[in-house]
Amino acid sequence: MHVTNRRYNFNPGPAALPLDVLEEAQQQFIDYEGKGISLLEMSHRSRTVEEMNHETQTLLLSLLDLPKGYEVLFMGGGASTQFALLPMNFLAPHLTANYVLTGSFAEKAYKEASYLGRTHVAASSKEQGWRGIPDLGTKDLSRDAAYVHITMNNTIEGSRYAEIPEVGDTPLVGDMTSEILSRKLDLQKFSMFYAGAQKNLGPAGVTVVVIRESWLEQASKEIPEIMRYSTFATNKSLFNTPPVHAIYMTNLVLKWAHNQGGVKQLERRNLAKAGLIYDVIDASSGFYQGIIDPKDRSPMNITWRLGNEELERRFILESETHGFEGLAGHRSVGGLRASAYNAVPDEACQALAAFMLDFARRNG
Ligand SMILES: Cc1ncc(COP(=O)(O)O)c(C=O)c1O
């Protein structure tokens, strides 16, 4: 029986999970697949966990349409830990790490690398108040580039790359935390990408890293083993105790995504859902003001402002009493943000568009 008092959840992450997934996990919670104990109580060395772990890796590669030659790693520490692990593994002393700055998470990634070696800002939209994605070409990269790092979708600001940039032979690394599984992309252009699970993949607690095996071979062997991507690859992410339950929840979300018709179908729905809200913003004669350059707008994180902060506060308060959750912009930028990840149902976006129209009519 479906729970009926669920709110319209637009949280930026941790974020909405499919109700079917929550219910399936609830059913399995105490007695996992008839084993007589919970998955939370099971050894990560058991065959059950090993199989679930392997199945999750295979499912992800298949949904992402990646051929053989890529490893899926399940790691802890959130996406932020990847900001440091990436340069630890790949920023050799004679090389330079290249970064594109498109928002505050991109800047954090760049800052972490700066502690560890030589860095270069290949492009930035900071001067433009993060309103879009800057052009990037091979001419912008430094010589001896170890890699170029981009943040494919900027969760706080609400922008995303319309296309994967061309960077020639330089290894491309992507932060896909609020991007993964949201649209069809040729992911073979990346040497590595990573995502904290807590948006489109599952709960907080596991970070997924997908890395090309041939690039992995070039990683440093002079850092502690627990920091090496190769340790996780060699041991199938069972070098130490992984976040088993978070991986299990991710497994269920991936099966759900498959049953929805896969990434292509999710992309179609995401564009339609976000379109409902962007259409209200654009037709509001300036009552709602979109923040991002329309060509770079994200379908995952939709950001906008109202005429003044008092009106924004009223919008948030009223939205909460109308059953909406998580519409306040990030504390660093203010304004409003609706995060419409894969698991946010069409009805939630329809309800938000209707609420926005009504609010504008009453306050415009
Ligand atoms: C694009 C992006 N990168 C990195 C992070 C940081 O992730 P975590 O909190 O898992 O370290 C986030 C979190 O929202 C994010 O949206």
CSV table of C-alpha atoms and ligand atoms in Angstrom, one decimal:
chain,number,residue,atom,x,y,z
A,1,MET,CA,0.0,0.0,0.0
A,2,HIS,CA,1.4,3.4,-1.0
A,3,VAL,CA,2.0,6.0,1.7
A,4,THR,CA,-0.2,9.0,0.8
A,5,ASN,CA,1.2,11.9,2.9
A,6,ARG,CA,4.4,12.3,1.0
A,7,ARG,CA,5.4,15.9,0.3
A,8,TYR,CA,6.5,17.4,-3.0
A,9,ASN,CA,10.2,16.9,-2.4
A,10,PHE,CA,12.5,19.4,-4.3
A,11,ASN,CA,15.5,18.9,-1.9
A,12,PRO,CA,18.9,19.4,-3.6
A,13,GLY,CA,20.5,16.4,-2.0
A,14,PRO,CA,19.9,14.2,-0.1
A,15,ALA,CA,17.0,14.2,-2.4
A,16,ALA,CA,13.8,12.5,-3.4
A,17,LEU,CA,14.0,8.7,-3.8
A,18,PRO,CA,11.5,6.7,-5.8
A,19,LEU,CA,8.7,5.6,-3.5
A,20,ASP,CA,8.9,2.0,-5.0
A,21,VAL,CA,12.5,1.9,-4.0
A,22,LEU,CA,11.8,3.0,-0.4
A,23,GLU,CA,9.0,0.4,-0.1
A,24,GLU,CA,11.1,-2.4,-1.5
A,25,ALA,CA,14.0,-1.5,0.9
A,26,GLN,CA,11.5,-1.4,3.8
A,27,GLN,CA,10.2,-4.9,2.9
A,28,GLN,CA,13.8,-6.3,2.9
A,29,PHE,CA,15.0,-4.3,5.9
A,30,ILE,CA,14.8,-6.9,8.7
A,31,ASP,CA,15.0,-10.1,6.7
A,32,TYR,CA,17.1,-9.5,3.6
A,33,GLU,CA,16.1,-11.9,0.8
A,34,GLY,CA,15.0,-14.6,3.3
A,35,LYS,CA,18.5,-14.8,4.9
A,36,GLY,CA,17.1,-14.3,8.4
A,37,ILE,CA,19.2,-11.2,9.1
A,38,SER,CA,19.3,-7.6,7.8
A,39,LEU,CA,21.7,-6.5,5.2
A,40,LEU,CA,22.9,-4.0,7.8
A,41,GLU,CA,24.0,-6.9,9.9
A,42,MET,CA,25.7,-9.0,7.2
A,43,SER,CA,29.4,-9.4,6.6
A,44,HIS,CA,30.7,-7.5,3.5
A,45,ARG,CA,32.7,-10.7,2.8
A,46,SER,CA,29.5,-12.8,2.4
A,47,ARG,CA,28.6,-14.0,-1.0
A,48,THR,CA,25.3,-12.2,-0.8
A,49,VAL,CA,27.0,-8.8,-0.4
A,50,GLU,CA,29.6,-9.6,-2.9
A,51,GLU,CA,27.0,-10.5,-5.5
A,52,MET,CA,24.9,-7.4,-4.7
A,53,ASN,CA,28.0,-5.2,-5.1
A,54,HIS,CA,29.0,-6.8,-8.4
A,55,GLU,CA,25.4,-6.6,-9.7
A,56,THR,CA,25.3,-2.9,-8.9
A,57,GLN,CA,28.5,-2.2,-10.7
A,58,THR,CA,27.3,-4.0,-13.8
A,59,LEU,CA,23.9,-2.3,-13.7
A,60,LEU,CA,25.5,1.1,-13.6
A,61,LEU,CA,27.8,0.4,-16.6
A,62,SER,CA,24.9,-0.9,-18.6
A,63,LEU,CA,22.7,2.1,-17.8
A,64,LEU,CA,25.5,4.5,-18.7
A,65,ASP,CA,26.1,2.5,-21.9
A,66,LEU,CA,29.8,2.1,-21.3
A,67,PRO,CA,31.7,-0.7,-22.9
A,68,LYS,CA,34.3,-2.9,-21.2
A,69,GLY,CA,37.4,-1.1,-20.1
A,70,TYR,CA,35.8,1.0,-17.3
A,71,GLU,CA,35.8,0.2,-13.6
A,72,VAL,CA,33.1,1.2,-11.2
A,73,LEU,CA,34.3,2.0,-7.7
A,74,PHE,CA,32.2,2.5,-4.6
A,75,MET,CA,34.0,4.8,-2.1
A,76,GLY,CA,33.2,6.8,1.0
A,77,GLY,CA,33.8,10.4,2.0
A,78,GLY,CA,31.4,12.0,-0.4
A,79,ALA,CA,32.1,13.7,-3.7
A,80,SER,CA,34.3,16.2,-1.8
A,81,THR,CA,36.8,13.5,-1.0
A,82,GLN,CA,37.2,13.0,-4.8
A,83,PHE,CA,38.3,16.7,-5.0
A,84,ALA,CA,41.5,15.6,-3.1
A,85,LEU,CA,41.8,12.0,-4.3
A,86,LEU,CA,41.9,13.0,-8.0
A,87,PRO,CA,45.1,15.1,-7.7
A,88,MET,CA,46.6,12.7,-5.3
A,89,ASN,CA,46.3,10.0,-7.9
A,90,PHE,CA,47.0,11.9,-11.1
A,91,LEU,CA,48.8,15.2,-10.4
A,92,ALA,CA,52.4,14.2,-10.8
A,93,PRO,CA,55.0,16.9,-9.9
A,94,HIS,CA,55.9,17.7,-13.5
A,95,LEU,CA,52.3,18.1,-14.6
A,96,THR,CA,49.5,20.7,-14.1
A,97,ALA,CA,45.9,20.1,-13.1
A,98,ASN,CA,43.5,22.1,-15.2
A,99,TYR,CA,40.1,23.3,-13.8
A,100,VAL,CA,37.1,25.0,-15.2
A,101,LEU,CA,35.3,27.1,-12.6
A,102,THR,CA,31.6,27.2,-13.0
A,103,GLY,CA,30.3,27.3,-9.5
A,104,SER,CA,31.3,26.8,-5.9
A,105,PHE,CA,31.8,23.1,-6.0
A,106,ALA,CA,34.1,23.5,-9.1
A,107,GLU,CA,36.0,26.0,-7.1
A,108,LYS,CA,36.3,23.7,-4.1
A,109,ALA,CA,37.7,21.0,-6.4
A,110,TYR,CA,40.3,23.4,-7.7
A,111,LYS,CA,41.2,24.6,-4.3
A,112,GLU,CA,41.9,21.0,-3.0
A,113,ALA,CA,44.2,20.4,-6.0
A,114,SER,CA,46.1,23.6,-5.3
A,115,TYR,CA,47.2,22.1,-2.0
A,116,LEU,CA,48.8,19.2,-3.8
A,117,GLY,CA,50.5,20.5,-6.9
A,118,ARG,CA,50.5,22.9,-9.9
A,119,THR,CA,47.1,24.1,-11.1
A,120,HIS,CA,45.7,26.2,-13.9
A,121,VAL,CA,42.2,27.8,-14.3
A,122,ALA,CA,41.4,26.9,-18.0
A,123,ALA,CA,38.1,28.9,-17.9
A,124,SER,CA,35.9,30.5,-15.4
A,125,SER,CA,32.4,32.1,-15.1
A,126,LYS,CA,33.1,33.6,-11.7
A,127,GLU,CA,33.3,37.2,-12.9
A,128,GLN,CA,29.9,36.7,-14.5
A,129,GLY,CA,28.4,35.6,-11.1
A,130,TRP,CA,28.4,31.9,-12.2
A,131,ARG,CA,25.6,32.7,-14.7
A,132,GLY,CA,26.6,30.2,-17.3
A,133,ILE,CA,29.2,27.9,-18.7
A,134,PRO,CA,32.3,29.5,-20.2
A,135,ASP,CA,33.7,28.4,-23.6
A,136,LEU,CA,36.5,25.9,-23.3
A,137,GLY,CA,38.9,24.7,-26.0
A,138,THR,CA,42.2,23.0,-26.2
A,139,LYS,CA,43.9,26.4,-26.5
A,140,ASP,CA,42.8,27.2,-22.9
A,141,LEU,CA,44.6,24.3,-21.4
A,142,SER,CA,48.1,24.5,-19.9
A,143,ARG,CA,51.0,22.6,-21.4
A,144,ASP,CA,51.7,19.3,-19.6
A,145,ALA,CA,48.1,19.0,-18.4
A,146,ALA,CA,47.6,16.1,-16.1
A,147,TYR,CA,43.8,16.3,-16.7
A,148,VAL,CA,41.0,18.9,-17.0
A,149,HIS,CA,38.3,18.8,-14.4
A,150,ILE,CA,34.7,20.1,-15.1
A,151,THR,CA,31.6,20.1,-13.0
A,152,MET,CA,29.0,18.9,-15.5
A,153,ASN,CA,26.0,20.2,-13.5
A,154,ASN,CA,26.3,23.0,-11.0
A,155,THR,CA,23.9,22.1,-8.2
A,156,ILE,CA,23.9,25.4,-6.3
A,157,GLU,CA,23.9,27.8,-9.3
A,158,GLY,CA,21.6,25.8,-11.6
A,159,SER,CA,23.8,25.6,-14.8
A,160,ARG,CA,25.0,22.7,-16.8
A,161,TYR,CA,27.2,22.0,-19.9
A,162,ALA,CA,24.9,21.7,-22.9
A,163,GLU,CA,27.6,19.3,-24.3
A,164,ILE,CA,30.7,17.7,-23.2
A,165,PRO,CA,33.6,20.0,-24.1
A,166,GLU,CA,36.3,18.9,-26.6
A,167,VAL,CA,39.7,18.8,-24.9
A,168,GLY,CA,41.8,16.8,-27.3
A,169,ASP,CA,44.1,14.2,-25.8
A,170,THR,CA,44.0,15.6,-22.3
A,171,PRO,CA,42.2,13.3,-19.9
A,172,LEU,CA,38.8,14.7,-19.0
A,173,VAL,CA,37.4,14.3,-15.5
A,174,GLY,CA,33.8,15.1,-14.6
A,175,ASP,CA,32.0,15.8,-11.3
A,176,MET,CA,28.7,14.2,-12.2
A,177,THR,CA,27.1,14.4,-8.7
A,178,SER,CA,23.9,16.2,-9.8
A,179,GLU,CA,24.2,15.0,-13.4
A,180,ILE,CA,24.6,11.3,-13.5
A,181,LEU,CA,21.7,9.3,-15.2
A,182,SER,CA,19.8,12.5,-16.0
A,183,ARG,CA,20.5,12.5,-19.8
A,184,LYS,CA,22.2,10.6,-22.5
A,185,LEU,CA,25.8,11.6,-23.0
A,186,ASP,CA,28.8,10.0,-24.7
A,187,LEU,CA,30.6,9.2,-21.5
A,188,GLN,CA,33.5,7.6,-23.3
A,189,LYS,CA,34.8,11.1,-23.6
A,190,PHE,CA,35.7,11.0,-19.9
A,191,SER,CA,38.7,9.3,-18.5
A,192,MET,CA,37.0,9.4,-15.1
A,193,PHE,CA,33.8,10.8,-13.5
A,194,TYR,CA,32.4,10.6,-10.0
A,195,ALA,CA,29.2,11.3,-8.2
A,196,GLY,CA,28.0,11.4,-4.6
A,197,ALA,CA,25.0,9.2,-4.7
A,198,GLN,CA,22.6,11.5,-2.8
A,199,LYS,CA,20.9,13.0,-5.9
A,200,ASN,CA,20.2,10.6,-8.8
A,201,LEU,CA,21.7,7.4,-7.4
A,202,GLY,CA,20.6,6.7,-3.9
A,203,PRO,CA,21.2,7.9,-0.3
A,204,ALA,CA,24.2,9.7,1.0
A,205,GLY,CA,27.1,7.5,2.1
A,206,VAL,CA,28.5,6.1,-1.2
A,207,THR,CA,30.3,7.9,-3.9
A,208,VAL,CA,30.5,6.3,-7.3
A,209,VAL,CA,33.7,6.6,-9.4
A,210,VAL,CA,33.8,5.4,-13.0
A,211,ILE,CA,37.3,5.2,-14.4
A,212,ARG,CA,38.9,4.0,-17.6
A,213,GLU,CA,41.3,1.1,-16.9
A,214,SER,CA,44.0,2.4,-19.2
A,215,TRP,CA,44.1,5.8,-17.3
A,216,LEU,CA,44.0,4.0,-14.0
A,217,GLU,CA,47.3,2.4,-14.9
A,218,GLN,CA,48.9,5.9,-14.8
A,219,ALA,CA,47.8,6.6,-11.3
A,220,SER,CA,50.4,7.2,-8.5
A,221,LYS,CA,51.7,4.3,-6.6
A,222,GLU,CA,53.4,6.5,-4.0
A,223,ILE,CA,50.3,7.4,-2.0
A,224,PRO,CA,48.7,5.4,0.8
A,225,GLU,CA,46.9,2.4,-0.5
A,226,ILE,CA,43.5,3.5,0.9
A,227,MET,CA,43.8,6.7,-1.2
A,228,ARG,CA,44.5,4.8,-4.5
A,229,TYR,CA,41.8,4.2,-7.1
A,230,SER,CA,43.7,1.1,-8.1
A,231,THR,CA,43.2,-0.4,-4.6
A,232,PHE,CA,39.5,-0.1,-5.0
A,233,ALA,CA,39.5,-1.4,-8.6
A,234,THR,CA,41.7,-4.5,-7.7
A,235,ASN,CA,39.5,-5.4,-4.7
A,236,LYS,CA,36.2,-4.7,-6.5
A,237,SER,CA,35.5,-2.0,-3.8
A,238,LEU,CA,35.8,-4.5,-1.0
A,239,PHE,CA,39.3,-3.6,0.2
A,240,ASN,CA,37.8,-2.4,3.4
A,241,THR,CA,34.2,-2.3,4.7
A,242,PRO,CA,32.1,-0.4,2.1
A,243,PRO,CA,28.8,1.4,2.8
A,244,VAL,CA,26.8,-1.7,2.1
A,245,HIS,CA,23.3,-0.4,2.7
A,246,ALA,CA,23.9,2.7,0.6
A,247,ILE,CA,25.2,0.5,-2.3
A,248,TYR,CA,22.0,-1.7,-1.9
A,249,MET,CA,19.8,1.4,-2.1
A,250,THR,CA,21.7,2.4,-5.2
A,251,ASN,CA,21.1,-1.0,-6.7
A,252,LEU,CA,17.4,-0.6,-6.2
A,253,VAL,CA,17.5,2.9,-7.8
A,254,LEU,CA,19.4,1.6,-10.8
A,255,LYS,CA,16.8,-1.2,-11.3
A,256,TRP,CA,14.1,1.5,-11.0
A,257,ALA,CA,15.8,3.6,-13.6
A,258,HIS,CA,16.0,0.6,-15.9
A,259,ASN,CA,12.3,-0.1,-15.5
A,260,GLN,CA,11.6,3.6,-16.3
A,261,GLY,CA,13.0,2.9,-19.8
A,262,GLY,CA,16.6,3.9,-19.0
A,263,VAL,CA,18.5,7.1,-19.4
A,264,LYS,CA,16.9,8.2,-22.7
A,265,GLN,CA,13.5,8.0,-21.2
A,266,LEU,CA,14.5,9.7,-18.0
A,267,GLU,CA,16.0,12.5,-20.0
A,268,ARG,CA,12.8,13.1,-21.9
A,269,ARG,CA,10.8,13.3,-18.7
A,270,ASN,CA,13.4,15.5,-17.0
A,271,LEU,CA,13.2,18.0,-19.9
A,272,ALA,CA,9.4,18.0,-19.7
A,273,LYS,CA,9.4,18.5,-15.9
A,274,ALA,CA,11.9,21.3,-15.9
A,275,GLY,CA,10.2,22.9,-18.9
A,276,LEU,CA,7.0,23.3,-16.8
A,277,ILE,CA,8.9,25.5,-14.3
A,278,TYR,CA,11.1,27.4,-16.7
A,279,ASP,CA,8.0,28.2,-18.8
A,280,VAL,CA,6.3,29.8,-15.8
A,281,ILE,CA,9.5,31.8,-15.1
A,282,ASP,CA,9.8,33.0,-18.7
A,283,ALA,CA,6.1,33.9,-19.1
A,284,SER,CA,5.9,35.8,-15.8
A,285,SER,CA,6.9,39.2,-17.2
A,286,GLY,CA,9.8,39.5,-14.8
A,287,PHE,CA,7.9,38.5,-11.6
A,288,TYR,CA,10.2,35.4,-11.6
A,289,GLN,CA,13.7,36.0,-12.8
A,290,GLY,CA,15.8,33.1,-14.0
A,291,ILE,CA,19.4,33.3,-12.9
A,292,ILE,CA,21.2,31.3,-15.5
A,293,ASP,CA,21.8,32.1,-19.2
A,294,PRO,CA,19.0,30.1,-20.9
A,295,LYS,CA,21.3,28.1,-23.1
A,296,ASP,CA,23.1,26.7,-20.0
A,297,ARG,CA,20.1,26.1,-17.8
A,298,SER,CA,20.0,22.9,-15.8
A,299,PRO,CA,17.0,20.6,-15.9
A,300,MET,CA,18.1,19.2,-12.5
A,301,ASN,CA,18.5,22.4,-10.5
A,302,ILE,CA,16.2,25.2,-11.5
A,303,THR,CA,17.1,28.6,-9.9
A,304,TRP,CA,15.3,31.9,-9.9
A,305,ARG,CA,14.7,35.1,-7.9
A,306,LEU,CA,11.8,37.3,-7.0
A,307,GLY,CA,11.7,41.1,-6.8
A,308,ASN,CA,13.0,41.2,-3.2
A,309,GLU,CA,14.0,39.0,-0.4
A,310,GLU,CA,10.8,39.6,1.6
A,311,LEU,CA,8.8,38.2,-1.3
A,312,GLU,CA,11.2,35.2,-1.6
A,313,ARG,CA,10.7,34.5,2.1
A,314,ARG,CA,6.9,34.6,1.6
A,315,PHE,CA,7.2,32.3,-1.4
A,316,ILE,CA,9.2,29.7,0.6
A,317,LEU,CA,6.9,29.9,3.7
A,318,GLU,CA,3.7,29.5,1.6
A,319,SER,CA,5.2,26.7,-0.5
A,320,GLU,CA,5.9,24.8,2.7
A,321,THR,CA,2.3,25.1,3.8
A,322,HIS,CA,1.2,23.9,0.4
A,323,GLY,CA,3.2,20.7,0.7
A,324,PHE,CA,6.5,21.6,-1.0
A,325,GLU,CA,9.9,20.8,0.5
A,326,GLY,CA,13.3,22.3,-0.2
A,327,LEU,CA,12.7,25.3,-2.5
A,328,ALA,CA,15.0,27.7,-0.7
A,329,GLY,CA,18.2,28.5,-2.7
A,330,HIS,CA,21.5,27.5,-1.3
A,331,ARG,CA,22.5,29.6,1.7
A,332,SER,CA,25.4,31.0,-0.2
A,333,VAL,CA,23.3,32.5,-3.0
A,334,GLY,CA,19.8,32.9,-1.7
A,335,GLY,CA,16.8,33.0,-4.1
A,336,LEU,CA,14.8,29.9,-5.0
A,337,ARG,CA,15.8,26.5,-6.3
A,338,ALA,CA,13.8,23.5,-7.4
A,339,SER,CA,15.8,20.3,-7.7
A,340,ALA,CA,13.9,18.1,-10.0
A,341,TYR,CA,16.0,14.9,-10.1
A,342,ASN,CA,15.0,11.7,-11.7
A,343,ALA,CA,12.9,10.5,-8.8
A,344,VAL,CA,10.8,13.7,-8.5
A,345,PRO,CA,7.5,12.8,-10.1
A,346,ASP,CA,5.8,14.7,-12.9
A,347,GLU,CA,2.9,15.6,-10.5
A,348,ALA,CA,5.3,17.4,-8.2
A,349,CYS,CA,6.5,19.7,-11.1
A,350,GLN,CA,3.0,20.2,-12.3
A,351,ALA,CA,1.9,21.2,-8.8
A,352,LEU,CA,4.9,23.6,-8.4
A,353,ALA,CA,4.2,25.3,-11.8
A,354,ALA,CA,0.5,25.7,-10.7
A,355,PHE,CA,1.6,27.1,-7.3
A,356,MET,CA,4.0,29.6,-8.9
A,357,LEU,CA,1.3,30.8,-11.3
A,358,ASP,CA,-1.1,31.3,-8.4
A,359,PHE,CA,1.6,33.0,-6.2
A,360,ALA,CA,2.4,35.4,-9.0
A,361,ARG,CA,-1.3,36.2,-9.6
A,362,ARG,CA,-1.7,37.1,-5.9
A,363,ASN,CA,1.5,39.0,-5.4
A,364,GLY,CA,2.3,40.4,-8.9
B,1,LIG,C1,28.3,19.0,-8.0
B,1,LIG,C2,28.6,18.6,-6.6
B,1,LIG,N1,29.9,18.3,-6.3
B,1,LIG,C3,30.2,17.9,-5.1
B,1,LIG,C4,29.3,17.9,-4.0
B,1,LIG,C5,29.8,17.6,-2.7
B,1,LIG,O1,29.3,16.3,-2.3
B,1,LIG,P1,29.5,15.7,-0.9
B,1,LIG,O2,28.6,16.4,0.0
B,1,LIG,O3,29.0,14.3,-1.1
B,1,LIG,O4,30.9,15.7,-0.5
B,1,LIG,C6,28.0,18.3,-4.3
B,1,LIG,C7,27.0,18.3,-3.2
B,1,LIG,O5,25.9,18.7,-3.3
B,1,LIG,C8,27.6,18.6,-5.6
B,1,LIG,O6,26.4,19.0,-5.9
